[in-house]
Amino acid sequence: MPFSLFAVAVIEALGYWVMGSDAFWWCSSERYGFFGVVLRLIPFVFVVGFQVVSIGMYDWVLFLNDGPDSSRSIHVKPAAVCMVLFLPIMIGLIIVAELVFSHTPVWAEWVIALFSIGILLYGIGKTLMLNIRETNVWKGTLLTVFVIVYIIGCIVVTVSLVMVVLKVIFQLLCALFLLSILLGGSAGNNKIYKDRYGNLYRRIS
């Protein structure tokens, strides 16, 4: 089971790396239209949700012999938090440097890069130490590699799902906006006016 999820995560990460947003072509409104994408979003949401929470199944598989009261588990949180924050922190620091220096100097770029990579390595190293403590050096290292790819796969599919959902919402808002313009225009053309003498008039245009 861990190797299966590992393979899925690798395929997702490599697919997005090579194809970009086209990796999720089956959620393309250009191919299937608005309602076609909405129907495909339902299983997509379930699959992404299952993939994100599936890490709990591997606790049960790996520590089955410990009994139901076992406190041992696969550690994911330190690496996950640092990997999720890696890009936002780097981008935020670059923006701050641009505002302070108006043009980010080379030394500032190195400091930002080293600081961001340091955060990433801290999370991975913390996860590695915790997993080794739960098992041993060999199994803990394999678990940490598995966790890193698992996190990357979850980030890829979650971000892609959010982008698809936002795209669908944007299309829906555009359709509602156009509909409101059409209805407003037709209502305006049939608007009835009353003059000061009480006579009613309908504007025709």
Coordinates of C-alpha atoms in Angstrom, one line a residue:
M1 CA 0.0 0.0 0.0
P2 CA 2.7 2.6 0.8
F3 CA 4.5 1.8 -2.5
S4 CA 1.2 2.2 -4.4
L5 CA 0.6 5.6 -2.9
F6 CA 4.2 6.5 -3.5
A7 CA 3.8 5.6 -7.2
V8 CA 0.6 7.7 -7.4
A9 CA 2.3 10.7 -5.8
V10 CA 5.3 10.4 -8.1
I11 CA 3.0 10.2 -11.2
E12 CA 1.0 13.3 -10.0
A13 CA 4.1 15.3 -9.3
L14 CA 5.8 14.4 -12.6
G15 CA 2.6 14.8 -14.5
Y16 CA 2.1 18.3 -13.2
W17 CA 5.7 19.1 -13.8
V18 CA 5.6 18.1 -17.4
M19 CA 2.0 19.0 -18.4
G20 CA 1.1 21.8 -15.9
S21 CA -2.6 22.4 -15.6
D22 CA -3.2 20.2 -18.7
A23 CA -2.5 17.2 -16.4
F24 CA -6.1 17.6 -15.3
W25 CA -7.6 17.7 -18.8
W26 CA -10.6 15.8 -17.7
C27 CA -11.7 18.9 -15.7
S28 CA -11.3 21.2 -18.7
S29 CA -14.4 23.3 -19.4
E30 CA -13.2 23.8 -22.9
R31 CA -13.6 20.1 -23.5
Y32 CA -16.6 19.2 -21.5
G33 CA -18.4 22.5 -20.7
F34 CA -19.6 23.8 -17.4
F35 CA -21.9 21.0 -16.3
G36 CA -19.5 18.4 -17.5
V37 CA -16.7 19.8 -15.2
V38 CA -19.1 20.1 -12.3
L39 CA -20.0 16.4 -12.6
R40 CA -16.3 15.4 -12.8
L41 CA -15.5 17.6 -9.7
I42 CA -17.6 15.3 -7.5
P43 CA -15.4 12.2 -7.8
F44 CA -12.3 14.5 -7.9
V45 CA -13.2 15.9 -4.5
F46 CA -13.7 12.4 -3.0
V47 CA -10.4 11.1 -4.4
V48 CA -8.4 14.1 -3.2
G49 CA -10.0 13.9 0.3
F50 CA -9.2 10.2 0.4
Q51 CA -5.6 10.7 -0.6
V52 CA -5.1 13.4 2.0
V53 CA -6.5 11.3 4.9
S54 CA -5.1 8.0 3.7
I55 CA -2.0 8.5 5.7
G56 CA -3.9 7.2 8.7
M57 CA -4.3 3.8 7.1
Y58 CA -0.6 3.3 7.0
D59 CA -0.3 3.8 10.7
W60 CA -2.6 0.8 11.1
V61 CA -0.7 -1.2 8.5
L62 CA 2.8 -0.5 9.8
F63 CA 2.1 -0.8 13.5
L64 CA -0.5 -3.5 13.3
N65 CA 1.4 -5.8 15.7
D66 CA 1.4 -3.1 18.4
G67 CA -2.3 -3.5 19.1
P68 CA -5.2 -1.0 19.0
D69 CA -3.7 1.0 21.9
S70 CA -0.4 1.7 20.2
S71 CA 0.8 5.3 20.4
R72 CA 3.3 5.0 17.5
S73 CA 2.4 6.7 14.2
I74 CA 3.9 8.0 11.0
H75 CA 5.1 11.6 11.5
V76 CA 4.1 14.0 8.7
K77 CA 3.3 17.4 10.3
P78 CA 6.8 19.0 10.6
A79 CA 7.6 18.3 6.9
A80 CA 4.1 19.1 5.7
V81 CA 4.0 22.5 7.5
C82 CA 7.5 23.5 6.3
M83 CA 6.9 22.3 2.7
V84 CA 3.6 24.2 2.5
L85 CA 5.1 27.4 3.9
F86 CA 8.3 27.2 1.8
L87 CA 7.1 29.1 -1.2
P88 CA 4.9 31.7 0.6
I89 CA 7.8 32.6 2.9
M90 CA 10.2 32.9 0.1
I91 CA 7.8 35.1 -2.0
G92 CA 7.0 37.2 1.1
L93 CA 10.7 37.8 1.8
I94 CA 11.4 38.7 -1.8
I95 CA 8.5 41.2 -1.7
V96 CA 9.8 42.8 1.5
A97 CA 13.3 43.0 0.0
E98 CA 12.0 44.7 -3.1
L99 CA 10.1 47.2 -1.0
V100 CA 13.1 47.9 1.3
F101 CA 15.9 48.0 -1.4
S102 CA 13.8 48.8 -4.4
H103 CA 15.9 46.2 -6.2
T104 CA 16.9 43.0 -4.3
P105 CA 20.7 42.8 -4.1
V106 CA 22.5 39.5 -4.7
W107 CA 23.4 39.0 -1.0
A108 CA 19.7 39.4 -0.1
E109 CA 18.7 36.8 -2.6
W110 CA 21.2 34.4 -1.1
V111 CA 20.0 35.1 2.4
I112 CA 16.3 34.5 1.4
A113 CA 17.2 31.3 -0.5
L114 CA 19.2 29.9 2.4
F115 CA 16.6 30.9 5.0
S116 CA 13.8 29.3 3.0
I117 CA 15.8 26.1 2.3
G118 CA 16.8 26.0 6.0
I119 CA 13.1 26.0 7.0
L120 CA 12.4 23.2 4.5
L121 CA 15.4 21.1 5.7
Y122 CA 14.4 21.7 9.3
G123 CA 10.9 20.3 8.7
I124 CA 12.2 17.3 6.8
G125 CA 15.0 16.6 9.4
K126 CA 12.5 16.8 12.2
T127 CA 10.2 14.4 10.5
L128 CA 13.1 12.1 9.8
M129 CA 14.2 12.1 13.5
L130 CA 10.7 11.4 14.7
N131 CA 10.1 8.5 12.2
I132 CA 13.5 7.0 13.2
R133 CA 12.5 7.2 16.8
E134 CA 9.2 5.4 16.1
T135 CA 10.9 2.6 14.1
N136 CA 14.6 2.4 13.3
V137 CA 17.1 4.2 11.0
W138 CA 16.3 2.1 7.8
K139 CA 12.5 2.1 8.2
G140 CA 12.5 5.7 9.4
T141 CA 14.4 6.9 6.4
L142 CA 12.1 5.1 4.0
L143 CA 9.1 6.4 5.8
T144 CA 10.4 10.0 5.5
V145 CA 11.1 9.6 1.8
F146 CA 7.5 8.2 1.4
V147 CA 6.1 11.1 3.5
I148 CA 7.9 13.8 1.4
V149 CA 6.5 12.4 -1.9
Y150 CA 3.1 11.9 -0.3
I151 CA 3.1 15.6 0.8
I152 CA 4.1 16.7 -2.7
G153 CA 1.4 14.7 -4.3
C154 CA -1.2 16.0 -1.8
I155 CA -0.1 19.6 -2.5
V156 CA -0.3 19.1 -6.3
V157 CA -3.8 17.6 -6.3
T158 CA -5.1 19.9 -3.7
V159 CA -3.9 23.1 -5.4
S160 CA -5.2 21.7 -8.7
L161 CA -8.6 21.0 -7.2
V162 CA -8.8 24.5 -5.8
M163 CA -7.8 26.0 -9.2
V164 CA -10.5 24.0 -11.0
V165 CA -13.1 24.9 -8.4
L166 CA -12.2 28.6 -8.6
K167 CA -12.4 28.4 -12.4
V168 CA -15.8 26.9 -12.2
I169 CA -17.0 29.6 -9.7
F170 CA -15.5 32.3 -12.0
Q171 CA -17.4 30.9 -15.0
L172 CA -20.6 30.7 -12.9
L173 CA -20.2 34.3 -11.7
C174 CA -19.6 35.5 -15.3
A175 CA -22.7 33.7 -16.5
L176 CA -24.8 35.2 -13.7
F177 CA -23.4 38.6 -14.5
L178 CA -24.3 38.3 -18.2
L179 CA -27.7 37.1 -17.2
S180 CA -28.3 40.0 -14.9
I181 CA -27.3 42.4 -17.7
L182 CA -29.7 40.8 -20.1
L183 CA -32.5 40.8 -17.6
G184 CA -31.7 44.3 -16.5
G185 CA -31.6 45.5 -20.1
S186 CA -34.9 43.9 -21.0
A187 CA -36.5 45.2 -17.9
G188 CA -35.2 48.7 -18.6
N189 CA -36.7 48.6 -22.1
N190 CA -40.2 47.9 -20.7
K191 CA -40.0 50.4 -17.9
I192 CA -43.2 52.4 -17.3
Y193 CA -43.0 56.1 -16.5
K194 CA -45.7 58.5 -15.0
D195 CA -45.8 62.2 -15.6
R196 CA -47.0 64.8 -13.2
Y197 CA -50.5 64.6 -14.6
G198 CA -50.8 60.9 -13.8
N199 CA -50.4 59.7 -17.4
L200 CA -48.4 56.4 -17.9
Y201 CA -45.8 55.9 -20.6
R202 CA -43.8 52.9 -21.7
R203 CA -40.3 53.5 -23.2
I204 CA -39.7 51.7 -26.5
S205 CA -36.2 51.3 -27.8

